[in-house]
Amino acid sequence: MKRFLPFFFLLLGTCGSAQLMAQAVLTGTITDQATGEPLPFASIYVQETKTGSASNANGQYNVKLAPGTNNVVFQYLGYQTLVKQVSGNKRLDVKLNSQALELGTVEIISGGEDISYSVIRRAIAKADYHLNQVESYEADVYIKGTGKLNSVGGAIRLLAGKEGREEIDESIGQSFTSESTSRVYYTRPNNYRQEVIQSYSVGDEQIDASQYVFSTFYQPLIANSIVSPLHPRAFGYYKYEQIGTFIDQDQLINKIRVTPRSRGEDVFEGFIYIVQDDWSIHSLDLTTPKLGFDINIKQNYAAVQEHVWMPITSTIDVVGGILGIKFEYHYLSTIGDYSLSLNPALKGYVEVIDEKTQPEIARQAKGKRTVNELEEALGNGESVTRKDLRRLMKTYKKEDRKEREEPEVVSNYSFVDSSAVVVRDSAAWKSIRPVPLTIEEVEGYAIADSIYKVELRADSATTDDDLRARGDTTRTGKTRRFKMTRILPQPIFNPVQGYIIGADAEWTHNKKGYGFGVLPSYSFGTEEGYLELSAFFGKSGIRETDTESAPPRYRISGGQGFREFNEETGIDPWLSTYLNLLSGRNFTRLYKRQYLQFDYAKAYGDEFSVDARLAYEDRSFLLNQANNNWSGLDDEEVYTQNTPINNAAGRVSGVSDAATFRVGATWMPGLKYRVYNGRKELIEGSAPEIGFQVRQGIPDLINSTADFTEIQASYLNRFDIGRKGKVQFLARGGYFLNNGNVDFPDFRHFAGSEVTLVAADPLSSYRLLPYYAESTNEEYLEVYAHYQFRKFLLTQITELNLFGLREDLFVNYLYTPTSDNYTEVGYSLDKIFRVLRLEFVASFRDGQYDDFGVRFGVATSLAEL
């Protein structure tokens, strides 16, 4: 369940924490005037303290007041705002009337366009302005999350066993609540620092919001994937309808219905309220489906300064289920005690002209004003067209990034919890929290406290011996700590080695980043034992901190073992084992080697990295040594022999020693990233990846006969094309400048497939290409194009689309001197049950039909889960 929390917290908006002060407190209940029903999570805003609060699920509230008279604003979506003047400790029960909309303003302008489109156009034009309007601020936040498990499906209960079912039954219907108060510091354009003051969470010791990235509906994407109704290209995703207008504290508010043109997990549906003339968000009530859940987001804003609207309350309700488990989460944040300074470069009030509905005024304002003239117009409070404003903000952001001398940082978030206090005393939290607990939440806390005390006693009894028994960490000496970072059993069979016993293990020093690996194995077919060893220094060779460059990584490895001729993209060894033993088919091709290898990798900044390898291999060619199988294969029906068949070289039946050297570089221009506690997280797909590589055979080094020079270049890009879908493209080509002696392991090999089940990367593999048939020691060109539709054929059915199903078209091309312009065209049903992929593929040579096949594998990307 926790894996979904970052997505939900991402939508909470701007955060801070309520300071603890001895203040007068206003309490009461907020209800519907007509029915008397409580209004849950209504917004309360104290103008004098710039502090927001909210009612609980039963409509109960409490809010701290400043000395003297306070103007307290009560808001609830769909109801008339009420402002009360109060002072001192008192109880005030509030009754709100349903909002009476002025329907007379709902009109269709010339051309048949709803007036809401004019409102949204100006709000979109001003979105960047609002993002950059505030130079910096400090604010308090209170976050409360309440969850409840509603039911567990029969299959899960069956697998859980008797004790597990009893634990499930105890958990169903039980409420659990977590709370925290924090102080947040923001500096434009996207730098956040959050300091936790108090926290209490069930299970963990505190609410750790350090993994969450702040977001706002003025940004094009929410949670990095859902299109905001104020996205620059929002009209391609949404239809709008003005429901009406109303007056709220002397401001005219437009209520606009937001309807997706095509429902899905990347769009919202609901209502957004826009302040007339300011064209800022007043409030919103939007819902989106995600992974089988309905996620509803409500936000209320307040004018903390003239023409400056900031969020004061946010609620997120998550209801649904996955894999038969149904539960609900409710999140609430209240934000207040704003202390902010405005961006001096964006002065004064800006009126935005909509060229479509105000053509005469737009003509008067036009004349292709320069950026300096537009800045002067803003400073004088003059009107500008929406297009001019967007052009100005684009120029402004570009110059601002240039002044900061850094690549585009999508978010920069730091989290400080060194001074955080885990408060478990209920009386203390009663004075801290701005939102009262419900009876259900109080009961949940009582149960959680009892469980916590039992677990605390159990944890204190855990010894270092227990930890070592679990094999998590090995302690060597007094200060050095090594952790096993990898242990992989080896495939149990192949026809060359027969049955195999072995494991690949690696240990890494926790802090220093150096470590060692060992791969022992025994082959019953050859009746020999093998051992491969490695040692390395340097954490990754990839930049992980905010420094000029990362430290390099060095690795030395060697020993004796077996290797696939196509080491990088040959058939998966576990898949090969399955095919060998259960169907009697053999596609793996191995050679034996004794080797010594040096590897080096280093990143220079975020965008550029290099790697190199120097290796020597004493190679031996072996035929099949075993015919074991579980499918009833007779001894006479032997496996396909361990001899690759190549269109250029024929049947390969030998190998020779080789010394080789390879050096490569990768460049990602225009890379975007997020900064989290000083550590940079690169955003996948935010920049193209350009690669270059040189590979050299070194003759006469010991017994090496390798004599070749290969150059290779590649281009990889992933990008969205608006509401239509996503594109992935990879082109890679190379040429052997010298191919005096190229042993078959040193050919350029390609990722082929001759089996229905595939495990290779869908973007860089061929579905029907025979293994090793087109491997070459001459020129080659690979092209892979993959297009994922947002909606195509089956995904036009809303239920299938919401279930996560996607449809893809792909085209793969290969040129070698013998390939006859090999081309594949395919259609796939992707993300079946969110994890599987079914493909239908046809291949062609020189434009003529060649083959057809069905392929089955994992989804193109599991990252979205």
mmCIF file of C-alpha atoms in Angstrom, residues 742-749 775-777:
data_model
loop_
_atom_site.group_PDB
_atom_site.id
_atom_site.type_symbol
_atom_site.label_atom_id
_atom_site.label_comp_id
_atom_site.label_asym_id
_atom_site.label_seq_id
_atom_site.Cartn_x
_atom_site.Cartn_y
_atom_site.Cartn_z
ATOM 1 C CA VAL A 742 37.086 -11.099 -36.324
ATOM 2 C CA ASP A 743 36.331 -14.164 -34.225
ATOM 3 C CA PHE A 744 32.616 -14.988 -34.056
ATOM 4 C CA PRO A 745 32.196 -13.850 -30.415
ATOM 5 C CA ASP A 746 33.427 -10.417 -31.590
ATOM 6 C CA PHE A 747 30.871 -10.058 -34.393
ATOM 7 C CA ARG A 748 28.107 -7.497 -33.973
ATOM 8 C CA HIS A 749 25.189 -9.570 -32.679
ATOM 9 C CA SER A 775 25.458 -11.339 -36.961
ATOM 10 C CA THR A 776 28.040 -9.427 -38.964
ATOM 11 C CA ASN A 777 31.621 -8.193 -39.142
#
